[in-house]
Amino acid sequence: GRVSGKKALITGAAGGLGEAMAFMLAREGATVAVSDIDGGRAAALADRINAEIPGAAFAYAHDVASEDDWTRVIEAVAADLGGLSVLVNNAGIGGPLALVEQDTVENWQRQYEINLRSIMLGAKYAMPHLRAAAPASIINISSIAGLAAAPGMGAYNATKAGVWMYTKTLALEAAKADWNVRCNSVHPVFIKTPILDPFIAMAGGDEAKAAERLARGIPLKRIGEPDDVAYCVLYLASDESKFVTGSEFKIDGGMTAQ
Ligand code: NAD
């Protein structure tokens, strides 16, 4: 496999993009730790992966906003997998659409803790293990919303832009210190996962209509599938990307080329 021998932790992996990444990395030879704030759904996913590839997956209950959870989970993952060579910071949330005058401190605080501060905590506590297991890779899931703004999405735009820039800081720190740990960000456009449920609700519960509306601004005329993003993560997790660090990967059907 393309990532044989790699030991990967994927956060927010109980469903959506994280599930696709976990399956793909496991099928390509990695051992995967799937963590999620919903530990039950993470365990159910690990069971499904292990049914196909015995022993490939471990599950953890893990709130990425909690520093205590990070220290506990990283130690458990390193012990269970025998090290850690790939960290995918995937957990993230959207917020209610709110123009500035209706926006709230609570919304900003929640998105800051889950979307951005979590990236620092993950890198901080994983780095000693990643250095020990190098060549290693940190992959941060941002969004095209971290590169281009939209009205009503202030906290999401700001936190995802933070992920984009902080990824470069980490990449330069690791390069300067010769840790052999690369760090890159991935920027998806709309991908078919539960995070799009509010758009389906806006289309009166009609999923096809919601997808058609969301696809209107996309040159390739469709929204993405989770595997479209997982293939990029697979490349960045593998040593095929050994000369790539501090970079950003748009998985957006041409959206931001316009
Ligand atoms: P999703 O809602 O399907 O999955 C997110 C997962 O994160 C869920 O399993 C949820 O339980 C978990 N989670 C929520 N809060 C958490 C916390 N505090 N700690 C740990 N886990 C937590 O969403 P998705 O589409 O799979 O999103 C994955 C990532 O991709 C997110 O960072 C999201 O911002 C980003 N993204 C998604 C899209 C898209 O259209 N799907 C586009 C751009 C970026």
PDB file of C-alpha atoms and ligand atoms in Angstrom:
ATOM      1  CA  GLY A   1       0.000   0.000   0.000  1.00  0.00           C
ATOM      2  CA  ARG A   2       0.949   3.642  -0.453  1.00  0.00           C
ATOM      3  CA  VAL A   3       1.028   4.240   3.321  1.00  0.00           C
ATOM      4  CA  SER A   4       2.134   0.836   4.595  1.00  0.00           C
ATOM      5  CA  GLY A   5       3.603   1.107   8.076  1.00  0.00           C
ATOM      6  CA  LYS A   6       2.189   4.576   8.677  1.00  0.00           C
ATOM      7  CA  LYS A   7       0.358   5.170  11.966  1.00  0.00           C
ATOM      8  CA  ALA A   8      -2.308   7.838  11.550  1.00  0.00           C
ATOM      9  CA  LEU A   9      -4.619   9.708  13.936  1.00  0.00           C
ATOM     10  CA  ILE A  10      -7.674  11.289  12.296  1.00  0.00           C
ATOM     11  CA  THR A  11      -9.853  13.563  14.448  1.00  0.00           C
ATOM     12  CA  GLY A  12     -13.591  14.083  13.955  1.00  0.00           C
ATOM     13  CA  ALA A  13     -13.477  10.805  12.076  1.00  0.00           C
ATOM     14  CA  ALA A  14     -16.780   9.171  13.039  1.00  0.00           C
ATOM     15  CA  GLY A  15     -18.397  10.145   9.727  1.00  0.00           C
ATOM     16  CA  GLY A  16     -18.157  12.467   6.752  1.00  0.00           C
ATOM     17  CA  LEU A  17     -14.696  13.240   5.407  1.00  0.00           C
ATOM     18  CA  GLY A  18     -12.866  11.596   8.316  1.00  0.00           C
ATOM     19  CA  GLU A  19     -14.553   8.261   7.681  1.00  0.00           C
ATOM     20  CA  ALA A  20     -13.503   8.315   4.014  1.00  0.00           C
ATOM     21  CA  MET A  21      -9.922   9.207   4.994  1.00  0.00           C
ATOM     22  CA  ALA A  22      -9.759   6.441   7.613  1.00  0.00           C
ATOM     23  CA  PHE A  23     -11.006   3.769   5.199  1.00  0.00           C
ATOM     24  CA  MET A  24      -8.668   4.913   2.430  1.00  0.00           C
ATOM     25  CA  LEU A  25      -5.547   5.074   4.627  1.00  0.00           C
ATOM     26  CA  ALA A  26      -6.359   1.649   6.133  1.00  0.00           C
ATOM     27  CA  ARG A  27      -6.907   0.115   2.679  1.00  0.00           C
ATOM     28  CA  GLU A  28      -3.501   1.515   1.631  1.00  0.00           C
ATOM     29  CA  GLY A  29      -1.724  -0.150   4.546  1.00  0.00           C
ATOM     30  CA  ALA A  30      -1.820   2.314   7.451  1.00  0.00           C
ATOM     31  CA  THR A  31      -2.947   1.632  10.992  1.00  0.00           C
ATOM     32  CA  VAL A  32      -5.562   4.266  11.822  1.00  0.00           C
ATOM     33  CA  ALA A  33      -6.725   5.809  15.081  1.00  0.00           C
ATOM     34  CA  VAL A  34     -10.192   7.265  14.563  1.00  0.00           C
ATOM     35  CA  SER A  35     -11.163   9.809  17.198  1.00  0.00           C
ATOM     36  CA  ASP A  36     -14.371  11.757  17.595  1.00  0.00           C
ATOM     37  CA  ILE A  37     -16.290  13.650  20.259  1.00  0.00           C
ATOM     38  CA  ASP A  38     -18.876  10.918  19.646  1.00  0.00           C
ATOM     39  CA  GLY A  39     -16.867   7.940  20.890  1.00  0.00           C
ATOM     40  CA  GLY A  40     -19.657   5.472  20.128  1.00  0.00           C
ATOM     41  CA  ARG A  41     -19.738   6.379  16.432  1.00  0.00           C
ATOM     42  CA  ALA A  42     -15.926   6.292  16.287  1.00  0.00           C
ATOM     43  CA  ALA A  43     -15.986   2.759  17.769  1.00  0.00           C
ATOM     44  CA  ALA A  44     -18.625   1.679  15.244  1.00  0.00           C
ATOM     45  CA  LEU A  45     -16.442   2.942  12.372  1.00  0.00           C
ATOM     46  CA  ALA A  46     -13.365   1.151  13.757  1.00  0.00           C
ATOM     47  CA  ASP A  47     -15.440  -2.054  13.867  1.00  0.00           C
ATOM     48  CA  ARG A  48     -16.401  -1.636  10.188  1.00  0.00           C
ATOM     49  CA  ILE A  49     -12.771  -0.991   9.162  1.00  0.00           C
ATOM     50  CA  ASN A  50     -11.538  -3.971  11.213  1.00  0.00           C
ATOM     51  CA  ALA A  51     -14.190  -6.197   9.616  1.00  0.00           C
ATOM     52  CA  GLU A  52     -12.536  -5.464   6.260  1.00  0.00           C
ATOM     53  CA  ILE A  53      -8.896  -5.121   7.412  1.00  0.00           C
ATOM     54  CA  PRO A  54      -8.441  -6.933  10.744  1.00  0.00           C
ATOM     55  CA  GLY A  55      -6.460  -4.958  13.328  1.00  0.00           C
ATOM     56  CA  ALA A  56      -6.211  -1.806  11.198  1.00  0.00           C
ATOM     57  CA  ALA A  57      -8.304   0.538  13.343  1.00  0.00           C
ATOM     58  CA  PHE A  58      -8.553   1.817  16.929  1.00  0.00           C
ATOM     59  CA  ALA A  59     -11.205   4.215  18.288  1.00  0.00           C
ATOM     60  CA  TYR A  60     -11.083   7.032  20.848  1.00  0.00           C
ATOM     61  CA  ALA A  61     -13.586   9.443  22.414  1.00  0.00           C
ATOM     62  CA  HIS A  62     -11.877  12.799  21.870  1.00  0.00           C
ATOM     63  CA  ASP A  63     -13.072  16.395  22.130  1.00  0.00           C
ATOM     64  CA  VAL A  64     -10.483  18.417  20.175  1.00  0.00           C
ATOM     65  CA  ALA A  65     -11.400  21.528  22.178  1.00  0.00           C
ATOM     66  CA  SER A  66     -10.117  19.856  25.350  1.00  0.00           C
ATOM     67  CA  GLU A  67      -6.390  19.998  26.168  1.00  0.00           C
ATOM     68  CA  ASP A  68      -6.812  17.117  28.651  1.00  0.00           C
ATOM     69  CA  ASP A  69      -8.400  14.992  25.929  1.00  0.00           C
ATOM     70  CA  TRP A  70      -5.472  15.695  23.599  1.00  0.00           C
ATOM     71  CA  THR A  71      -2.823  14.588  26.113  1.00  0.00           C
ATOM     72  CA  ARG A  72      -4.810  11.455  27.033  1.00  0.00           C
ATOM     73  CA  VAL A  73      -5.635  10.460  23.446  1.00  0.00           C
ATOM     74  CA  ILE A  74      -2.149  11.078  22.024  1.00  0.00           C
ATOM     75  CA  GLU A  75      -0.551   8.890  24.705  1.00  0.00           C
ATOM     76  CA  ALA A  76      -3.135   6.136  24.158  1.00  0.00           C
ATOM     77  CA  VAL A  77      -2.721   6.263  20.367  1.00  0.00           C
ATOM     78  CA  ALA A  78       1.082   6.123  20.562  1.00  0.00           C
ATOM     79  CA  ALA A  79       0.828   3.115  22.896  1.00  0.00           C
ATOM     80  CA  ASP A  80      -1.879   1.258  20.912  1.00  0.00           C
ATOM     81  CA  LEU A  81      -0.373   1.881  17.449  1.00  0.00           C
ATOM     82  CA  GLY A  82       3.263   1.716  18.555  1.00  0.00           C
ATOM     83  CA  GLY A  83       3.934   5.320  17.521  1.00  0.00           C
ATOM     84  CA  LEU A  84       2.382   8.122  15.454  1.00  0.00           C
ATOM     85  CA  SER A  85       3.544   9.289  12.020  1.00  0.00           C
ATOM     86  CA  VAL A  86       0.486  11.058  10.563  1.00  0.00           C
ATOM     87  CA  LEU A  87      -1.868  13.533  12.252  1.00  0.00           C
ATOM     88  CA  VAL A  88      -4.977  14.590  10.331  1.00  0.00           C
ATOM     89  CA  ASN A  89      -6.655  17.505  12.094  1.00  0.00           C
ATOM     90  CA  ASN A  90     -10.063  16.995  10.504  1.00  0.00           C
ATOM     91  CA  ALA A  91     -12.590  17.798  13.252  1.00  0.00           C
ATOM     92  CA  GLY A  92     -14.387  21.054  12.540  1.00  0.00           C
ATOM     93  CA  ILE A  93     -17.774  22.702  12.751  1.00  0.00           C
ATOM     94  CA  GLY A  94     -19.760  25.313  10.894  1.00  0.00           C
ATOM     95  CA  GLY A  95     -21.874  27.831  12.739  1.00  0.00           C
ATOM     96  CA  PRO A  96     -25.213  29.520  12.192  1.00  0.00           C
ATOM     97  CA  LEU A  97     -25.132  31.966   9.264  1.00  0.00           C
ATOM     98  CA  ALA A  98     -25.003  35.364  10.991  1.00  0.00           C
ATOM     99  CA  LEU A  99     -24.225  38.864   9.748  1.00  0.00           C
ATOM    100  CA  VAL A 100     -21.965  40.777  12.136  1.00  0.00           C
ATOM    101  CA  GLU A 101     -24.726  42.471  14.140  1.00  0.00           C
ATOM    102  CA  GLN A 102     -26.422  39.137  14.875  1.00  0.00           C
ATOM    103  CA  ASP A 103     -23.172  37.228  15.413  1.00  0.00           C
ATOM    104  CA  THR A 104     -22.226  36.190  18.959  1.00  0.00           C
ATOM    105  CA  VAL A 105     -19.136  35.761  21.117  1.00  0.00           C
ATOM    106  CA  GLU A 106     -20.319  32.212  21.899  1.00  0.00           C
ATOM    107  CA  ASN A 107     -20.296  31.301  18.183  1.00  0.00           C
ATOM    108  CA  TRP A 108     -16.784  32.704  17.753  1.00  0.00           C
ATOM    109  CA  GLN A 109     -15.510  31.004  20.910  1.00  0.00           C
ATOM    110  CA  ARG A 110     -16.881  27.604  19.866  1.00  0.00           C
ATOM    111  CA  GLN A 111     -15.515  27.788  16.325  1.00  0.00           C
ATOM    112  CA  TYR A 112     -12.167  29.137  17.560  1.00  0.00           C
ATOM    113  CA  GLU A 113     -11.750  26.253  20.020  1.00  0.00           C
ATOM    114  CA  ILE A 114     -12.891  23.455  17.693  1.00  0.00           C
ATOM    115  CA  ASN A 115     -11.614  24.698  14.314  1.00  0.00           C
ATOM    116  CA  LEU A 116      -8.371  26.528  15.167  1.00  0.00           C
ATOM    117  CA  ARG A 117      -7.026  26.114  18.702  1.00  0.00           C
ATOM    118  CA  SER A 118      -7.378  22.329  18.261  1.00  0.00           C
ATOM    119  CA  ILE A 119      -4.753  22.446  15.497  1.00  0.00           C
ATOM    120  CA  MET A 120      -2.183  23.909  17.879  1.00  0.00           C
ATOM    121  CA  LEU A 121      -3.023  21.416  20.627  1.00  0.00           C
ATOM    122  CA  GLY A 122      -2.783  18.511  18.196  1.00  0.00           C
ATOM    123  CA  ALA A 123       0.561  19.656  16.807  1.00  0.00           C
ATOM    124  CA  LYS A 124       1.936  20.453  20.276  1.00  0.00           C
ATOM    125  CA  TYR A 125       1.168  17.063  21.804  1.00  0.00           C
ATOM    126  CA  ALA A 126       1.724  14.942  18.683  1.00  0.00           C
ATOM    127  CA  MET A 127       5.054  16.547  17.674  1.00  0.00           C
ATOM    128  CA  PRO A 128       7.359  14.527  19.981  1.00  0.00           C
ATOM    129  CA  HIS A 129       5.821  11.313  18.604  1.00  0.00           C
ATOM    130  CA  LEU A 130       5.867  12.533  14.999  1.00  0.00           C
ATOM    131  CA  ARG A 131       9.540  13.507  15.303  1.00  0.00           C
ATOM    132  CA  ALA A 132      10.343  10.079  16.723  1.00  0.00           C
ATOM    133  CA  ALA A 133       8.492   8.340  13.858  1.00  0.00           C
ATOM    134  CA  ALA A 134       9.710  10.661  11.039  1.00  0.00           C
ATOM    135  CA  PRO A 135       9.247  10.968   8.109  1.00  0.00           C
ATOM    136  CA  ALA A 136       5.932  12.255   9.393  1.00  0.00           C
ATOM    137  CA  SER A 137       3.090  14.445   8.174  1.00  0.00           C
ATOM    138  CA  ILE A 138       0.528  16.803   9.682  1.00  0.00           C
ATOM    139  CA  ILE A 139      -2.520  17.436   7.483  1.00  0.00           C
ATOM    140  CA  ASN A 140      -4.873  20.217   8.542  1.00  0.00           C
ATOM    141  CA  ILE A 141      -8.359  20.323   7.052  1.00  0.00           C
ATOM    142  CA  SER A 142      -9.247  23.958   6.351  1.00  0.00           C
ATOM    143  CA  SER A 143     -11.782  24.931   3.657  1.00  0.00           C
ATOM    144  CA  ILE A 144     -12.026  27.139   0.588  1.00  0.00           C
ATOM    145  CA  ALA A 145     -13.751  29.341   3.204  1.00  0.00           C
ATOM    146  CA  GLY A 146     -10.258  29.808   4.650  1.00  0.00           C
ATOM    147  CA  LEU A 147      -9.135  31.360   1.348  1.00  0.00           C
ATOM    148  CA  ALA A 148     -12.240  33.284   0.243  1.00  0.00           C
ATOM    149  CA  ALA A 149     -14.945  34.945   2.327  1.00  0.00           C
ATOM    150  CA  ALA A 150     -18.736  34.821   2.239  1.00  0.00           C
ATOM    151  CA  PRO A 151     -21.296  37.005   4.052  1.00  0.00           C
ATOM    152  CA  GLY A 152     -22.591  35.460   7.285  1.00  0.00           C
ATOM    153  CA  MET A 153     -19.609  33.159   7.762  1.00  0.00           C
ATOM    154  CA  GLY A 154     -17.277  35.404   9.777  1.00  0.00           C
ATOM    155  CA  ALA A 155     -16.163  32.923  12.449  1.00  0.00           C
ATOM    156  CA  TYR A 156     -15.795  30.071   9.951  1.00  0.00           C
ATOM    157  CA  ASN A 157     -13.855  32.245   7.475  1.00  0.00           C
ATOM    158  CA  ALA A 158     -11.571  33.591  10.205  1.00  0.00           C
ATOM    159  CA  THR A 159     -10.870  30.256  11.920  1.00  0.00           C
ATOM    160  CA  LYS A 160     -10.296  28.390   8.649  1.00  0.00           C
ATOM    161  CA  ALA A 161      -7.967  31.181   7.421  1.00  0.00           C
ATOM    162  CA  GLY A 162      -6.141  30.754  10.730  1.00  0.00           C
ATOM    163  CA  VAL A 163      -5.704  27.048  10.000  1.00  0.00           C
ATOM    164  CA  TRP A 164      -4.249  27.924   6.589  1.00  0.00           C
ATOM    165  CA  MET A 165      -1.632  30.347   7.990  1.00  0.00           C
ATOM    166  CA  TYR A 166      -0.788  28.374  11.137  1.00  0.00           C
ATOM    167  CA  THR A 167      -0.031  25.370   8.935  1.00  0.00           C
ATOM    168  CA  LYS A 168       2.767  27.415   7.340  1.00  0.00           C
ATOM    169  CA  THR A 169       4.192  28.405  10.741  1.00  0.00           C
ATOM    170  CA  LEU A 170       4.329  24.738  11.743  1.00  0.00           C
ATOM    171  CA  ALA A 171       5.879  23.756   8.427  1.00  0.00           C
ATOM    172  CA  LEU A 172       8.651  26.334   8.805  1.00  0.00           C
ATOM    173  CA  GLU A 173       9.347  25.442  12.436  1.00  0.00           C
ATOM    174  CA  ALA A 174       9.643  21.750  11.567  1.00  0.00           C
ATOM    175  CA  ALA A 175      11.811  22.442   8.501  1.00  0.00           C
ATOM    176  CA  LYS A 176      14.150  24.777  10.383  1.00  0.00           C
ATOM    177  CA  ALA A 177      14.648  22.213  13.139  1.00  0.00           C
ATOM    178  CA  ASP A 178      15.132  19.313  10.678  1.00  0.00           C
ATOM    179  CA  TRP A 179      12.369  17.276  12.330  1.00  0.00           C
ATOM    180  CA  ASN A 180      11.362  15.667   9.003  1.00  0.00           C
ATOM    181  CA  VAL A 181       7.729  16.486   9.795  1.00  0.00           C
ATOM    182  CA  ARG A 182       5.845  18.077   6.898  1.00  0.00           C
ATOM    183  CA  CYS A 183       2.744  20.179   7.379  1.00  0.00           C
ATOM    184  CA  ASN A 184       0.115  21.085   4.760  1.00  0.00           C
ATOM    185  CA  SER A 185      -3.498  22.230   4.592  1.00  0.00           C
ATOM    186  CA  VAL A 186      -6.413  20.915   2.524  1.00  0.00           C
ATOM    187  CA  HIS A 187      -9.220  23.207   1.352  1.00  0.00           C
ATOM    188  CA  PRO A 188     -12.406  21.477   0.200  1.00  0.00           C
ATOM    189  CA  VAL A 189     -15.391  23.160  -1.417  1.00  0.00           C
ATOM    190  CA  PHE A 190     -18.863  21.691  -0.615  1.00  0.00           C
ATOM    191  CA  ILE A 191     -18.523  17.929  -0.101  1.00  0.00           C
ATOM    192  CA  LYS A 192     -21.444  15.543   0.463  1.00  0.00           C
ATOM    193  CA  THR A 193     -21.316  15.080   4.279  1.00  0.00           C
ATOM    194  CA  PRO A 194     -23.657  15.868   7.206  1.00  0.00           C
ATOM    195  CA  ILE A 195     -22.027  19.308   7.519  1.00  0.00           C
ATOM    196  CA  LEU A 196     -24.217  20.307   4.526  1.00  0.00           C
ATOM    197  CA  ASP A 197     -27.475  19.407   6.367  1.00  0.00           C
ATOM    198  CA  PRO A 198     -28.391  23.098   6.921  1.00  0.00           C
ATOM    199  CA  PHE A 199     -28.314  23.623   3.124  1.00  0.00           C
ATOM    200  CA  ILE A 200     -30.609  20.615   2.632  1.00  0.00           C
ATOM    201  CA  ALA A 201     -32.979  22.095   5.220  1.00  0.00           C
ATOM    202  CA  MET A 202     -32.917  25.408   3.291  1.00  0.00           C
ATOM    203  CA  ALA A 203     -33.939  23.444   0.160  1.00  0.00           C
ATOM    204  CA  GLY A 204     -36.981  22.089   2.017  1.00  0.00           C
ATOM    205  CA  GLY A 205     -35.309  18.748   2.768  1.00  0.00           C
ATOM    206  CA  ASP A 206     -34.619  18.045  -0.921  1.00  0.00           C
ATOM    207  CA  GLU A 207     -31.047  16.734  -1.030  1.00  0.00           C
ATOM    208  CA  ALA A 208     -30.724  16.723  -4.832  1.00  0.00           C
ATOM    209  CA  LYS A 209     -32.001  20.293  -5.053  1.00  0.00           C
ATOM    210  CA  ALA A 210     -29.553  21.425  -2.347  1.00  0.00           C
ATOM    211  CA  ALA A 211     -26.654  19.743  -4.167  1.00  0.00           C
ATOM    212  CA  GLU A 212     -27.727  21.331  -7.461  1.00  0.00           C
ATOM    213  CA  ARG A 213     -27.860  24.791  -5.846  1.00  0.00           C
ATOM    214  CA  LEU A 214     -24.457  24.381  -4.180  1.00  0.00           C
ATOM    215  CA  ALA A 215     -22.934  23.159  -7.464  1.00  0.00           C
ATOM    216  CA  ARG A 216     -23.967  26.315  -9.368  1.00  0.00           C
ATOM    217  CA  GLY A 217     -20.745  28.210  -8.572  1.00  0.00           C
ATOM    218  CA  ILE A 218     -18.471  25.229  -9.213  1.00  0.00           C
ATOM    219  CA  PRO A 219     -16.877  24.998 -12.719  1.00  0.00           C
ATOM    220  CA  LEU A 220     -16.958  21.166 -12.658  1.00  0.00           C
ATOM    221  CA  LYS A 221     -20.741  21.483 -12.003  1.00  0.00           C
ATOM    222  CA  ARG A 222     -21.053  19.166  -9.021  1.00  0.00           C
ATOM    223  CA  ILE A 223     -20.318  19.133  -5.306  1.00  0.00           C
ATOM    224  CA  GLY A 224     -17.552  16.847  -4.067  1.00  0.00           C
ATOM    225  CA  GLU A 225     -17.540  13.283  -2.733  1.00  0.00           C
ATOM    226  CA  PRO A 226     -15.621  12.459   0.480  1.00  0.00           C
ATOM    227  CA  ASP A 227     -13.125  10.382  -1.541  1.00  0.00           C
ATOM    228  CA  ASP A 228     -12.184  13.472  -3.588  1.00  0.00           C
ATOM    229  CA  VAL A 229     -10.675  14.859  -0.361  1.00  0.00           C
ATOM    230  CA  ALA A 230      -9.401  11.518   0.973  1.00  0.00           C
ATOM    231  CA  TYR A 231      -7.190  11.000  -2.127  1.00  0.00           C
ATOM    232  CA  CYS A 232      -5.389  14.282  -1.332  1.00  0.00           C
ATOM    233  CA  VAL A 233      -4.938  13.249   2.306  1.00  0.00           C
ATOM    234  CA  LEU A 234      -3.567   9.874   1.146  1.00  0.00           C
ATOM    235  CA  TYR A 235      -0.931  11.644  -0.980  1.00  0.00           C
ATOM    236  CA  LEU A 236       0.046  13.986   1.860  1.00  0.00           C
ATOM    237  CA  ALA A 237       0.204  11.130   4.385  1.00  0.00           C
ATOM    238  CA  SER A 238       2.468   9.093   2.099  1.00  0.00           C
ATOM    239  CA  ASP A 239       6.159   9.690   1.407  1.00  0.00           C
ATOM    240  CA  GLU A 240       5.209  10.489  -2.215  1.00  0.00           C
ATOM    241  CA  SER A 241       4.792  14.073  -0.958  1.00  0.00           C
ATOM    242  CA  LYS A 242       8.225  14.182   0.716  1.00  0.00           C
ATOM    243  CA  PHE A 243       9.177  17.532  -0.935  1.00  0.00           C
ATOM    244  CA  VAL A 244       5.846  19.187  -0.069  1.00  0.00           C
ATOM    245  CA  THR A 245       5.438  21.326   3.057  1.00  0.00           C
ATOM    246  CA  GLY A 246       3.779  24.615   4.020  1.00  0.00           C
ATOM    247  CA  SER A 247       1.471  24.279   1.053  1.00  0.00           C
ATOM    248  CA  GLU A 248      -2.284  24.351   0.459  1.00  0.00           C
ATOM    249  CA  PHE A 249      -4.385  21.977  -1.618  1.00  0.00           C
ATOM    250  CA  LYS A 250      -7.715  23.174  -2.995  1.00  0.00           C
ATOM    251  CA  ILE A 251     -10.181  20.359  -3.671  1.00  0.00           C
ATOM    252  CA  ASP A 252     -12.801  22.596  -5.183  1.00  0.00           C
ATOM    253  CA  GLY A 253     -13.808  21.668  -8.742  1.00  0.00           C
ATOM    254  CA  GLY A 254     -12.259  24.918  -9.973  1.00  0.00           C
ATOM    255  CA  MET A 255     -14.285  27.176  -7.636  1.00  0.00           C
ATOM    256  CA  THR A 256     -11.443  29.446  -6.540  1.00  0.00           C
ATOM    257  CA  ALA A 257      -9.869  29.612 -10.015  1.00  0.00           C
ATOM    258  CA  GLN A 258     -12.630  32.070 -10.986  1.00  0.00           C
TER     259      GLN A 258
HETATM  260  P1  NAD B   1     -19.126  16.272   9.591  1.00  0.00           P
HETATM  261  O1  NAD B   1     -19.988  17.172  10.382  1.00  0.00           O
HETATM  262  O2  NAD B   1     -19.711  15.178   8.774  1.00  0.00           O
HETATM  263  O3  NAD B   1     -18.015  15.604  10.514  1.00  0.00           O
HETATM  264  C1  NAD B   1     -17.380  16.309  11.538  1.00  0.00           C
HETATM  265  C2  NAD B   1     -17.087  15.344  12.665  1.00  0.00           C
HETATM  266  O4  NAD B   1     -16.451  16.078  13.699  1.00  0.00           O
HETATM  267  C3  NAD B   1     -18.351  14.702  13.257  1.00  0.00           C
HETATM  268  O5  NAD B   1     -18.191  13.297  13.318  1.00  0.00           O
HETATM  269  C4  NAD B   1     -18.425  15.317  14.658  1.00  0.00           C
HETATM  270  O6  NAD B   1     -18.944  14.420  15.642  1.00  0.00           O
HETATM  271  C5  NAD B   1     -16.980  15.656  14.926  1.00  0.00           C
HETATM  272  N1  NAD B   1     -16.809  16.721  15.916  1.00  0.00           N
HETATM  273  C6  NAD B   1     -17.559  17.833  16.101  1.00  0.00           C
HETATM  274  N2  NAD B   1     -17.083  18.548  17.135  1.00  0.00           N
HETATM  275  C7  NAD B   1     -15.993  17.875  17.595  1.00  0.00           C
HETATM  276  C8  NAD B   1     -15.080  18.103  18.655  1.00  0.00           C
HETATM  277  N3  NAD B   1     -15.193  19.162  19.472  1.00  0.00           N
HETATM  278  N4  NAD B   1     -14.082  17.208  18.845  1.00  0.00           N
HETATM  279  C9  NAD B   1     -13.979  16.116  18.042  1.00  0.00           C
HETATM  280  N5  NAD B   1     -14.819  15.839  17.041  1.00  0.00           N
HETATM  281  C10 NAD B   1     -15.820  16.719  16.830  1.00  0.00           C
HETATM  282  O7  NAD B   1     -18.255  17.254   8.682  1.00  0.00           O
HETATM  283  P2  NAD B   1     -17.228  16.961   7.498  1.00  0.00           P
HETATM  284  O8  NAD B   1     -17.795  17.554   6.287  1.00  0.00           O
HETATM  285  O9  NAD B   1     -16.783  15.563   7.492  1.00  0.00           O
HETATM  286  O10 NAD B   1     -16.069  17.926   7.997  1.00  0.00           O
HETATM  287  C11 NAD B   1     -14.752  17.518   8.250  1.00  0.00           C
HETATM  288  C12 NAD B   1     -13.848  18.739   8.108  1.00  0.00           C
HETATM  289  O11 NAD B   1     -13.898  19.208   6.768  1.00  0.00           O
HETATM  290  C13 NAD B   1     -14.238  19.932   8.982  1.00  0.00           C
HETATM  291  O12 NAD B   1     -13.076  20.549   9.503  1.00  0.00           O
HETATM  292  C14 NAD B   1     -14.935  20.861   8.013  1.00  0.00           C
HETATM  293  O13 NAD B   1     -14.882  22.211   8.406  1.00  0.00           O
HETATM  294  C15 NAD B   1     -14.129  20.597   6.755  1.00  0.00           C
HETATM  295  N6  NAD B   1     -14.809  20.964   5.509  1.00  0.00           N
HETATM  296  C16 NAD B   1     -15.935  20.309   5.105  1.00  0.00           C
HETATM  297  C17 NAD B   1     -16.559  20.688   3.909  1.00  0.00           C
HETATM  298  C18 NAD B   1     -17.824  20.013   3.409  1.00  0.00           C
HETATM  299  O14 NAD B   1     -18.504  20.583   2.567  1.00  0.00           O
HETATM  300  N7  NAD B   1     -18.162  18.838   3.866  1.00  0.00           N
HETATM  301  C19 NAD B   1     -16.017  21.727   3.144  1.00  0.00           C
HETATM  302  C20 NAD B   1     -14.870  22.370   3.589  1.00  0.00           C
HETATM  303  C21 NAD B   1     -14.261  21.972   4.771  1.00  0.00           C
END
